[in-house]
Coordinates of C-alpha atoms and ligand atoms in Angstrom, one line a residue:
Chain A
M1300 CA 167.7 75.8 117.5
D1301 CA 168.2 73.7 120.8
N1302 CA 165.4 71.5 121.4
D1303 CA 164.7 72.5 124.8
I1304 CA 164.6 76.3 123.8
K1305 CA 162.1 75.2 121.0
R1306 CA 160.0 73.5 123.5
S1307 CA 160.2 76.4 126.2
I1308 CA 159.0 78.8 123.0
I1309 CA 156.2 76.8 122.2
L1310 CA 155.2 76.3 125.6
D1311 CA 155.2 79.6 126.2
N1312 CA 152.8 80.7 123.5
Y1313 CA 150.5 77.7 124.2
Q1314 CA 150.0 78.9 127.7
D1315 CA 149.7 82.7 126.7
N1316 CA 146.1 83.0 127.0
S1317 CA 145.8 86.6 126.4
N1318 CA 144.7 86.7 122.6
R1319 CA 143.0 83.4 123.3
I1320 CA 139.7 85.0 123.6
I1321 CA 136.4 86.3 121.7
P1322 CA 136.9 90.1 121.1
D1323 CA 134.4 92.2 123.3
N1324 CA 133.5 94.3 119.9
V1325 CA 133.2 91.7 117.9
S1326 CA 131.0 93.1 115.2
E1327 CA 134.3 95.0 114.2
Y1328 CA 136.6 91.5 113.4
I1329 CA 136.0 89.0 110.5
K1330 CA 135.5 85.3 112.0
I1331 CA 136.9 82.4 110.2
N1332 CA 136.6 78.6 111.5
S1333 CA 139.7 76.6 110.9
N1334 CA 139.5 73.1 111.8
N1335 CA 141.4 69.4 110.9
D1336 CA 139.8 66.9 109.4
S1337 CA 141.6 64.6 110.6
C1338 CA 142.0 65.4 114.1
I1339 CA 139.9 67.5 116.4
D1340 CA 141.8 70.9 116.5
N1341 CA 139.1 73.4 115.9
I1342 CA 139.7 77.4 116.4
D1343 CA 137.6 80.5 115.4
I1344 CA 140.0 83.4 114.3
Y1345 CA 138.8 86.8 114.7
V1346 CA 140.8 89.6 112.5
K1347 CA 140.5 93.3 112.7
I1348 CA 141.2 94.8 109.2
N1349 CA 141.9 98.4 108.8
G1350 CA 142.5 99.2 104.8
N1351 CA 145.4 97.2 104.3
L1352 CA 146.7 96.6 108.1
I1353 CA 146.1 93.8 109.9
E1354 CA 145.0 95.7 113.2
D1355 CA 144.5 92.9 115.6
I1356 CA 143.7 88.9 115.9
K1357 CA 142.3 86.9 118.5
Y1358 CA 141.4 83.2 118.3
Y1359 CA 139.4 81.0 120.4
G1360 CA 138.9 77.2 120.7
E1361 CA 140.3 73.8 121.4
A1362 CA 143.4 72.4 119.7
C1363 CA 146.8 70.5 120.2
V1364 CA 149.7 72.2 121.7
I1365 CA 151.1 72.3 118.4
A1366 CA 148.3 74.0 116.8
I1367 CA 147.3 76.9 119.4
S1368 CA 151.0 77.7 120.1
S1369 CA 151.6 78.1 116.5
T1370 CA 148.7 80.2 116.5
N1371 CA 149.9 82.1 119.0
I1372 CA 153.3 82.8 117.5
L1373 CA 152.1 83.7 113.7
R1374 CA 149.0 86.0 115.6
N1375 CA 151.9 87.9 117.1
L1376 CA 154.0 87.9 113.7
L1377 CA 151.1 89.0 111.6
V1378 CA 149.6 92.0 113.8
G1379 CA 150.2 95.3 112.8
K1380 CA 151.7 93.9 109.2
T1381 CA 150.0 94.8 105.8
F1382 CA 148.6 92.7 103.8
D1383 CA 151.5 92.5 101.7
E1384 CA 154.1 91.6 103.9
A1385 CA 151.6 89.2 106.3
K1386 CA 151.2 87.0 102.5
N1387 CA 155.3 87.3 102.5
I1388 CA 155.6 85.7 106.1
L1389 CA 152.6 82.9 105.6
R1390 CA 154.1 82.2 102.3
N1391 CA 157.7 81.4 103.9
Y1392 CA 155.7 79.9 106.8
F1393 CA 154.4 77.4 105.0
N1394 CA 157.7 76.8 102.6
M1395 CA 159.0 75.9 105.7
I1396 CA 156.4 73.3 106.9
E1397 CA 156.9 71.9 103.1
E1398 CA 161.1 71.8 103.7
K1399 CA 161.4 74.1 100.9
E1400 CA 163.7 77.5 101.2
Y1401 CA 162.3 79.9 103.5
D1402 CA 163.7 83.3 105.3
N1403 CA 164.2 82.4 108.9
H1404 CA 164.6 86.2 109.7
L1405 CA 161.2 86.8 108.6
L1406 CA 159.3 83.9 110.3
K1407 CA 161.5 84.4 114.0
E1408 CA 160.2 82.6 116.5
A1409 CA 158.0 80.6 114.2
C1410 CA 161.1 78.7 113.1
V1411 CA 160.6 76.4 115.7
Y1412 CA 158.3 74.2 113.6
S1413 CA 161.1 74.2 111.1
D1414 CA 161.0 70.0 111.5
I1415 CA 157.6 69.1 112.2
S1416 CA 157.7 67.5 108.5
K1417 CA 159.4 64.7 110.3
Q1418 CA 156.1 64.0 112.3
P1419 CA 153.9 64.5 109.0
S1420 CA 150.7 64.1 110.8
R1421 CA 151.3 67.2 112.8
K1422 CA 151.9 69.4 109.9
T1423 CA 148.2 69.9 109.7
C1424 CA 147.9 71.1 113.3
A1425 CA 151.0 73.5 112.5
T1426 CA 149.1 75.2 109.6
L1427 CA 145.6 75.1 111.1
F1428 CA 145.8 79.0 111.9
A1429 CA 147.9 79.6 108.5
R1430 CA 145.4 78.5 106.3
G1431 CA 142.5 79.9 108.1
I1432 CA 144.3 83.8 108.1
S1433 CA 145.1 83.2 104.5
K1434 CA 141.7 82.5 103.1
I1435 CA 140.5 85.8 105.2
L1436 CA 143.6 87.6 103.6
S1437 CA 143.0 86.5 100.1
Q1438 CA 138.8 87.0 100.5
N1439 CA 139.6 90.4 101.9
D1440 CA 142.3 91.6 99.5
K1441 CA 141.2 94.8 97.6
Chain B
M1379 CA 141.2 36.6 128.8
N1380 CA 141.5 34.8 125.6
R1381 CA 144.5 37.0 124.7
E1382 CA 145.9 33.9 122.4
D1383 CA 143.5 33.9 120.4
F1384 CA 144.9 37.0 118.6
T1385 CA 147.7 37.0 116.8
I1386 CA 148.1 41.0 116.8
L1387 CA 148.4 40.6 121.0
N1388 CA 151.0 38.2 120.8
N1389 CA 153.3 39.8 118.2
G1390 CA 154.3 43.2 120.5
K1391 CA 153.6 45.4 123.1
L1392 CA 150.3 46.9 121.8
I1393 CA 148.0 47.9 124.5
Y1394 CA 144.5 48.3 122.9
F1395 CA 142.1 50.7 124.6
D1396 CA 140.1 51.7 121.8
N1397 CA 137.7 48.9 121.1
G1398 CA 134.8 51.3 120.8
A1399 CA 136.3 52.6 117.5
T1400 CA 136.9 48.8 116.5
T1401 CA 137.9 46.0 118.3
L1402 CA 140.8 43.7 117.3
K1403 CA 140.3 40.2 115.4
P1404 CA 140.6 36.8 116.8
D1405 CA 142.5 34.2 114.3
C1406 CA 139.6 32.1 113.7
V1407 CA 137.8 35.3 112.1
R1408 CA 140.8 35.8 109.5
D1409 CA 140.7 32.1 108.7
T1410 CA 137.2 31.9 107.9
I1411 CA 137.9 35.1 105.1
N1412 CA 141.1 33.1 103.8
D1413 CA 139.1 30.0 103.7
Y1414 CA 136.5 32.2 101.6
Y1415 CA 139.5 33.0 99.2
N1416 CA 141.6 30.3 99.2
I1417 CA 138.9 27.7 98.7
Y1418 CA 135.8 28.3 97.8
T1419 CA 135.5 31.7 96.2
S1420 CA 132.3 32.2 94.0
N1421 CA 129.4 34.2 94.3
I1422 CA 126.0 33.3 96.2
H1423 CA 122.7 32.0 94.7
R1424 CA 124.2 32.0 91.2
G1425 CA 126.0 28.9 90.1
D1426 CA 125.2 25.3 89.9
Y1427 CA 128.7 24.3 90.8
S1428 CA 129.4 23.0 94.4
S1429 CA 131.7 26.3 95.5
S1430 CA 128.9 28.4 94.8
L1431 CA 126.2 25.8 96.3
K1432 CA 128.8 26.0 99.5
V1433 CA 129.1 29.5 100.0
S1434 CA 125.2 29.9 99.4
E1435 CA 124.5 27.7 102.5
L1436 CA 127.3 29.3 104.4
Y1437 CA 125.9 32.7 103.7
D1438 CA 122.3 31.3 104.5
N1439 CA 123.7 30.0 107.8
C1440 CA 124.9 33.7 108.8
R1441 CA 121.7 35.0 108.9
E1442 CA 119.9 31.8 111.6
E1443 CA 123.5 32.5 113.3
V1444 CA 122.6 36.1 113.9
R1445 CA 119.0 35.2 114.5
D1446 CA 119.9 33.4 117.2
Y1447 CA 122.4 35.8 119.0
I1448 CA 119.8 38.6 119.0
N1449 CA 116.7 36.0 119.6
A1450 CA 114.7 37.6 116.7
K1451 CA 111.8 35.5 115.7
Y1452 CA 112.4 34.7 111.8
C1453 CA 115.9 34.8 109.8
C1454 CA 114.5 36.8 107.3
E1455 CA 114.3 39.8 109.9
I1456 CA 117.8 39.8 109.5
I1457 CA 119.2 42.0 107.0
F1458 CA 122.9 42.2 106.3
T1459 CA 124.4 45.7 105.3
S1460 CA 127.6 47.7 105.0
G1461 CA 127.5 48.5 109.1
A1462 CA 125.1 50.4 111.4
T1463 CA 125.5 53.8 109.5
E1464 CA 124.0 52.0 106.7
S1465 CA 121.5 50.0 108.6
L1466 CA 120.4 53.5 110.2
N1467 CA 119.9 55.1 107.4
D1468 CA 118.0 52.3 105.9
I1469 CA 115.7 52.6 108.8
V1470 CA 115.3 56.2 108.7
F1471 CA 115.1 56.4 104.8
G1472 CA 113.7 53.1 103.8
F1473 CA 111.0 53.3 106.1
F1474 CA 110.2 56.0 108.4
R1475 CA 110.5 58.6 105.4
H1476 CA 107.5 57.0 104.2
N1477 CA 105.7 56.2 107.6
L1478 CA 105.9 59.8 109.2
K1479 CA 104.5 63.3 108.2
K1480 CA 104.8 67.0 109.2
G1481 CA 104.9 67.8 112.8
D1482 CA 105.4 64.1 113.6
E1483 CA 108.4 64.5 116.5
V1484 CA 111.5 61.7 117.0
L1485 CA 112.8 61.5 120.3
I1486 CA 116.8 61.1 120.3
T1487 CA 119.4 62.6 122.6
E1488 CA 122.8 64.5 122.7
S1489 CA 124.8 61.8 123.3
E1490 CA 124.0 60.0 120.0
H1491 CA 126.4 59.2 117.2
A1492 CA 126.3 61.0 114.2
S1493 CA 124.7 58.3 112.5
N1494 CA 121.6 58.1 114.7
V1495 CA 121.1 62.2 114.6
L1496 CA 122.1 63.2 110.9
P1497 CA 119.4 61.0 108.7
W1498 CA 116.7 62.6 111.3
F1499 CA 118.3 65.9 110.6
I1500 CA 117.8 65.6 106.8
L1501 CA 113.9 63.9 107.3
Q1502 CA 113.4 67.3 109.7
K1503 CA 114.5 69.2 106.5
E1504 CA 112.8 67.5 103.9
M1505 CA 109.4 66.8 105.4
G1506 CA 109.3 68.7 108.4
I1507 CA 109.6 66.2 111.3
V1508 CA 110.8 67.8 114.3
V1509 CA 113.8 66.3 116.0
K1510 CA 113.8 66.6 120.0
Y1511 CA 115.9 65.5 122.8
I1512 CA 115.1 63.6 125.7
S1513 CA 117.0 65.2 128.9
L1514 CA 120.3 63.4 130.2
N1515 CA 120.5 63.2 134.2
E1516 CA 123.4 64.4 136.2
N1517 CA 125.3 61.1 135.1
Y1518 CA 124.1 61.7 131.6
E1519 CA 121.6 59.0 131.5
V1520 CA 118.4 58.7 129.9
T1521 CA 115.9 58.0 132.6
I1522 CA 112.3 56.9 132.7
D1523 CA 111.1 60.0 134.1
N1524 CA 112.9 62.1 131.3
L1525 CA 111.6 60.1 128.7
Q1526 CA 108.2 60.5 129.5
K1527 CA 108.6 63.7 130.1
A1528 CA 109.6 64.4 126.6
I1529 CA 107.0 62.3 125.1
T1530 CA 104.1 64.2 123.5
N1531 CA 101.1 63.1 121.4
K1532 CA 103.1 63.8 118.4
T1533 CA 106.0 61.3 119.4
K1534 CA 106.3 58.6 116.7
V1535 CA 109.8 57.3 117.2
V1536 CA 112.2 57.1 120.1
S1537 CA 115.9 56.5 118.3
L1538 CA 118.8 55.3 121.1
A1539 CA 121.9 53.7 121.4
H1540 CA 121.9 50.6 123.5
V1541 CA 124.8 51.7 125.1
T1542 CA 126.4 55.3 123.8
N1543 CA 130.2 55.6 122.4
V1544 CA 131.5 58.6 124.6
I1545 CA 129.8 57.8 127.8
G1546 CA 128.8 54.4 128.0
D1547 CA 125.9 54.4 129.6
V1548 CA 123.9 51.1 129.2
R1549 CA 120.0 52.1 127.9
D1550 CA 117.2 50.0 129.6
I1551 CA 115.8 49.4 126.5
K1552 CA 113.3 46.8 127.6
N1553 CA 111.4 49.7 130.2
I1554 CA 111.9 52.4 127.5
A1555 CA 110.3 50.0 124.7
K1556 CA 107.4 49.0 127.0
I1557 CA 106.4 52.6 127.4
C1558 CA 107.1 53.7 124.0
H1559 CA 104.8 50.8 122.5
E1560 CA 101.9 51.8 125.1
K1561 CA 101.7 55.0 123.0
D1562 CA 102.6 53.9 119.6
I1563 CA 105.7 55.1 119.3
F1564 CA 108.6 52.9 117.5
V1565 CA 111.5 52.3 119.1
V1566 CA 114.9 52.0 117.0
V1567 CA 117.8 50.9 118.9
D1568 CA 121.4 51.4 117.6
A1569 CA 123.4 48.7 119.2
A1570 CA 127.1 49.4 117.4
Q1571 CA 128.5 49.4 121.1
S1572 CA 126.4 46.8 122.6
A1573 CA 126.8 44.0 120.4
A1574 CA 129.7 42.4 121.9
H1575 CA 129.1 43.5 125.3
E1576 CA 125.5 43.2 126.4
K1577 CA 123.1 40.8 125.7
I1578 CA 120.2 41.6 123.1
D1579 CA 117.0 39.8 123.0
V1580 CA 114.7 41.7 120.3
V1581 CA 111.8 39.8 121.6
D1582 CA 111.9 40.4 124.8
M1583 CA 113.0 43.9 124.7
D1584 CA 110.4 44.8 122.2
I1585 CA 112.7 46.4 119.8
D1586 CA 111.4 47.4 116.3
F1587 CA 114.3 47.9 114.6
L1588 CA 118.0 47.4 115.6
A1589 CA 121.5 48.5 113.9
F1590 CA 125.2 46.9 114.5
S1591 CA 128.2 46.5 113.0
A1592 CA 130.6 43.7 112.8
H1593 CA 133.8 45.4 113.3
K1594 CA 132.9 46.5 116.7
M1595 CA 132.3 42.8 117.6
Y1596 CA 135.5 40.9 116.6
G1597 CA 134.5 40.5 113.0
P1598 CA 135.4 42.3 109.7
T1599 CA 134.7 46.0 108.7
G1600 CA 132.3 47.1 105.9
V1601 CA 129.5 44.5 107.2
G1602 CA 126.6 45.2 109.4
V1603 CA 123.1 44.0 110.3
L1604 CA 119.6 45.6 110.1
Y1605 CA 117.0 43.8 112.4
G1606 CA 113.5 45.1 111.6
K1607 CA 109.9 43.1 113.3
F1608 CA 108.8 41.1 110.2
N1609 CA 105.6 43.5 109.9
L1610 CA 107.6 46.7 110.0
L1611 CA 110.4 45.3 107.6
K1612 CA 107.6 44.3 105.0
K1613 CA 106.6 47.8 104.4
M1614 CA 110.6 49.3 104.3
I1615 CA 111.1 50.5 100.7
P1616 CA 114.4 49.3 99.1
C1617 CA 116.9 52.1 98.9
R1618 CA 119.0 50.3 96.6
Y1619 CA 117.6 48.2 93.4
G1620 CA 119.6 46.1 91.4
G1621 CA 120.5 42.0 91.2
G1622 CA 119.5 39.3 93.7
M1623 CA 116.5 41.6 94.8
N1624 CA 114.0 41.5 91.8
A1625 CA 111.7 38.4 90.8
I1626 CA 110.7 39.8 87.4
F1627 CA 111.2 42.9 85.3
N1628 CA 109.9 43.6 82.0
N1629 CA 111.1 46.5 79.3
D1630 CA 107.7 48.2 80.0
G1631 CA 109.0 49.1 83.9
Y1632 CA 107.0 46.6 85.0
V1633 CA 109.3 45.1 88.2
E1634 CA 108.2 42.5 90.9
L1635 CA 110.5 42.3 94.3
K1636 CA 111.7 39.4 96.2
D1637 CA 110.3 38.7 99.4
L1638 CA 112.4 39.3 102.8
P1639 CA 115.3 39.5 103.0
D1640 CA 116.4 39.5 99.4
R1641 CA 114.5 42.6 98.5
L1642 CA 116.3 44.9 100.6
E1643 CA 119.9 43.2 99.6
A1644 CA 120.6 44.4 96.3
G1645 CA 123.6 43.8 94.3
T1646 CA 126.3 40.9 95.5
P1647 CA 126.8 41.3 99.4
N1648 CA 130.1 41.6 101.1
I1649 CA 130.3 37.9 101.6
E1650 CA 133.8 37.4 103.3
G1651 CA 132.0 40.0 105.6
V1652 CA 129.3 37.9 106.4
L1653 CA 131.0 34.7 106.7
G1654 CA 133.4 36.9 109.3
L1655 CA 131.0 38.2 111.1
C1656 CA 128.9 34.9 111.2
E1657 CA 132.3 33.6 112.4
C1658 CA 132.8 36.3 115.4
I1659 CA 129.3 35.6 116.6
K1660 CA 130.1 32.0 117.1
Y1661 CA 133.3 32.9 119.0
I1662 CA 131.7 35.3 121.2
K1663 CA 129.2 32.7 122.2
K1664 CA 131.7 30.3 122.5
I1665 CA 133.5 32.6 125.2
G1666 CA 130.2 33.6 126.8
L1667 CA 128.4 36.9 126.6
E1668 CA 127.8 36.6 130.3
K1669 CA 131.4 35.9 131.3
I1670 CA 132.8 38.6 128.9
N1671 CA 130.4 41.5 130.5
K1672 CA 131.4 40.4 134.1
Y1673 CA 135.1 40.4 133.2
E1674 CA 134.7 43.9 131.5
H1675 CA 132.5 45.7 134.0
D1676 CA 135.1 44.3 136.7
L1677 CA 137.8 45.6 134.5
R1678 CA 136.3 49.1 134.6
K1679 CA 135.6 49.5 138.0
Y1680 CA 139.5 48.5 138.6
L1681 CA 140.4 51.3 136.0
I1682 CA 138.1 53.8 137.7
D1683 CA 139.4 52.7 141.0
R1684 CA 143.2 53.4 139.7
L1685 CA 142.3 56.7 137.9
S1686 CA 140.4 58.2 140.9
E1687 CA 144.0 57.9 142.5
L1688 CA 145.5 60.5 140.3
D1689 CA 144.6 64.1 141.3
F1690 CA 145.7 65.5 138.1
I1691 CA 143.1 63.6 136.1
T1692 CA 139.5 64.4 135.5
V1693 CA 136.9 61.4 134.8
Y1694 CA 133.8 62.1 133.4
N1695 CA 131.3 59.2 133.5
K1696 CA 133.0 57.7 136.7
N1697 CA 129.0 56.8 137.8
N1698 CA 128.2 55.0 134.5
N1699 CA 127.7 51.3 134.2
G1700 CA 129.4 51.0 130.6
I1701 CA 132.4 49.6 129.8
I1702 CA 133.9 53.1 128.8
V1703 CA 136.0 55.8 130.8
S1704 CA 136.2 59.1 129.6
F1705 CA 138.6 61.6 130.9
N1706 CA 141.3 64.4 130.3
I1707 CA 145.0 64.9 132.2
N1708 CA 143.8 68.5 133.6
G1709 CA 145.0 71.2 131.7
V1710 CA 146.3 69.0 128.7
F1711 CA 144.4 68.7 125.6
S1712 CA 143.1 65.3 124.8
Q1713 CA 145.1 64.8 121.5
D1714 CA 148.2 65.5 122.9
T1715 CA 147.2 63.1 126.0
A1716 CA 146.7 60.5 122.9
I1717 CA 149.7 61.4 121.5
Y1718 CA 151.7 60.7 124.7
L1719 CA 150.2 57.7 125.5
D1720 CA 151.0 56.4 121.6
K1721 CA 154.4 56.6 122.6
Y1722 CA 154.3 53.9 124.7
N1723 CA 152.2 51.4 122.3
I1724 CA 148.7 52.5 123.9
C1725 CA 146.0 53.1 121.9
V1726 CA 143.2 55.2 123.1
R1727 CA 140.9 57.7 121.3
A1728 CA 141.1 61.6 121.5
G1729 CA 138.0 63.8 120.7
N1730 CA 134.2 64.2 120.6
H1731 CA 133.8 60.6 119.6
C1732 CA 131.6 61.3 116.6
A1733 CA 129.2 62.6 119.1
K1734 CA 129.6 66.4 118.3
M1735 CA 126.5 67.5 120.7
V1736 CA 128.2 66.0 123.6
K1737 CA 130.1 69.2 124.5
N1738 CA 126.5 70.5 125.6
V1739 CA 126.5 67.4 128.2
F1740 CA 129.9 67.1 129.3
N1741 CA 130.6 70.9 129.2
V1742 CA 134.2 70.0 127.6
A1743 CA 134.4 69.5 124.0
N1744 CA 136.9 66.5 123.9
T1745 CA 137.9 63.9 126.3
V1746 CA 140.4 60.7 126.0
R1747 CA 138.6 57.5 125.7
V1748 CA 139.4 54.3 126.9
S1749 CA 137.1 51.6 125.6
L1750 CA 137.8 48.0 127.2
S1751 CA 137.3 44.7 125.8
F1752 CA 138.0 40.9 127.4
Y1753 CA 141.2 40.7 125.9
N1754 CA 142.4 44.1 128.0
T1755 CA 144.2 43.1 131.6
K1756 CA 145.0 44.6 134.7
E1757 CA 148.5 44.6 134.0
E1758 CA 147.5 46.8 130.8
V1759 CA 145.6 49.1 133.1
D1760 CA 148.3 49.1 135.6
L1761 CA 150.9 50.5 132.7
L1762 CA 148.5 53.3 131.8
I1763 CA 148.4 54.5 135.2
N1764 CA 152.3 54.6 135.5
V1765 CA 152.4 56.1 131.9
L1766 CA 150.2 58.8 133.0
K1767 CA 151.8 59.1 136.7
N1768 CA 154.9 60.1 134.7
S1769 CA 152.8 62.5 132.5
K1770 CA 154.7 65.6 134.0
N1771 CA 157.0 64.7 131.6
I1772 CA 154.5 65.0 128.7
W1773 CA 155.7 68.2 126.9
E1774 CA 159.3 66.8 126.9
E1775 CA 157.9 63.6 125.2
I1776 CA 155.7 65.0 122.5
L1777 CA 157.9 68.3 121.5
Ligands
PLP1955 C1 126.8 54.4 119.0 C2 127.1 54.4 117.5 N1 126.3 54.3 116.8 C3 126.8 54.0 115.4 C4 127.9 53.8 114.9 C5 128.7 53.7 113.7 O1 129.1 52.5 113.2 P1 129.9 52.3 111.6 O2 130.9 53.1 111.8 O3 130.5 51.3 111.9 O4 128.6 52.3 110.8 C6 129.1 53.8 115.8 C7 130.4 54.0 115.4 O5 131.2 54.6 116.0 C8 128.7 53.9 117.6 O6 129.5 54.3 118.3

């Protein structure tokens, strides 16, 4: 992917605040905090689950451009998916970050981080959301 | 000024603006540590051979050097620790754990460093003391008025940074201590951020306990100082036991401890560190603290003036009297700014600077912090301003 296109996808998602909010009906959501020890990224993730389906995700907090944009991209990928589908997407995402085999059709816009491993310190930024949501999924899998 | 004393500054294009985290080390400190390893490595207070005697003498002289630097009355009031954090922990757990009772109140502020907050929280949980906060004024400072408002008849300790590490405000310790001592309140001062920049006189300021680290004053990491007034330090219960601090012990469990300062320095100390600390204090004295202080304040004023010309920058602590400047590029997360500046070899700190309650103070959780030193220059400030001026390109640069 061309660098300019990547950058504009990242910035669009960074600036898209539509889901960067604490949900109104917060009691219907499961909340988890995700932060990075080595830096100051810190977000709360809110997930609304309906049976085996991820019905909605919101997030709130302060973090760098990589952390926020990847949160928004993955949020949009995961809403409406079943647990199994979501886990599969996340597995591929982690694989991509770690430079292993992955399915780029599954990851769509999230492929903008495909060479983030060239900046090792930013890998934790790119996985801030993915680590948090994975925890929620494994804790609530029936 | 004095840039020639620092090899690291003459090696490249480094612009080091993170002196609040740690300072650079002058060659004389490095050489002192090298000499210890190259010429006279040995333990202190052990051997009967010349190198051990020499090291023991140098080590003991360091105590005198520190005593003189903070104008303490006696050498034995100076305890070497691993740094400000350990000193503060020892003060809380070695002294106050044994001298406070349930319901007693300790006053701190929301701009304190974690090291001056968390130990008190532990005592709060453990023995029911109450941690309370002195309100800060609109410039995030402690005023005498607010201090007096916060004091109750249960207040037993006021524990404050001399200079805070996010805002950089300098507290009027002398007057604070005066008010506290009229009410029999202990005064603990965290001098981590001030020891290399502001004059400290523990007698004139009437400080009960003081803590600081060598590495923020051009010395090595892993060493620092705990000062306590003799009569208080005498009552401190050691947090660590072992060699070097006991006079006698028997198989029935009988132990007699040495006098101050040895009883509070169990085990082989950080000898290279203490020697390095001694050297950095000599170095500061040689340049002159007053000269350093004036230079750094002038430079801060210049930085604030230049930053104020930029309408896309918010400076959070314009009106403070310290040498720290906290700011953000509007709409840019502080860490992204720091990564951008790093592309130009400009080192700044992004974050909450270990003062996590500061979000209650600034209403923003994270800022970019520039903390100055005497080796920073106006030219470096100009470079920073130029890079900030070009920050419209920030995303092209960091993404
Ligand atoms: C105000 C203040 N207190 C305490 C400390 C802790 O110092 P150290 O990490 O050297 O123990 C710091 C260090 O950042 C500080 O800025």
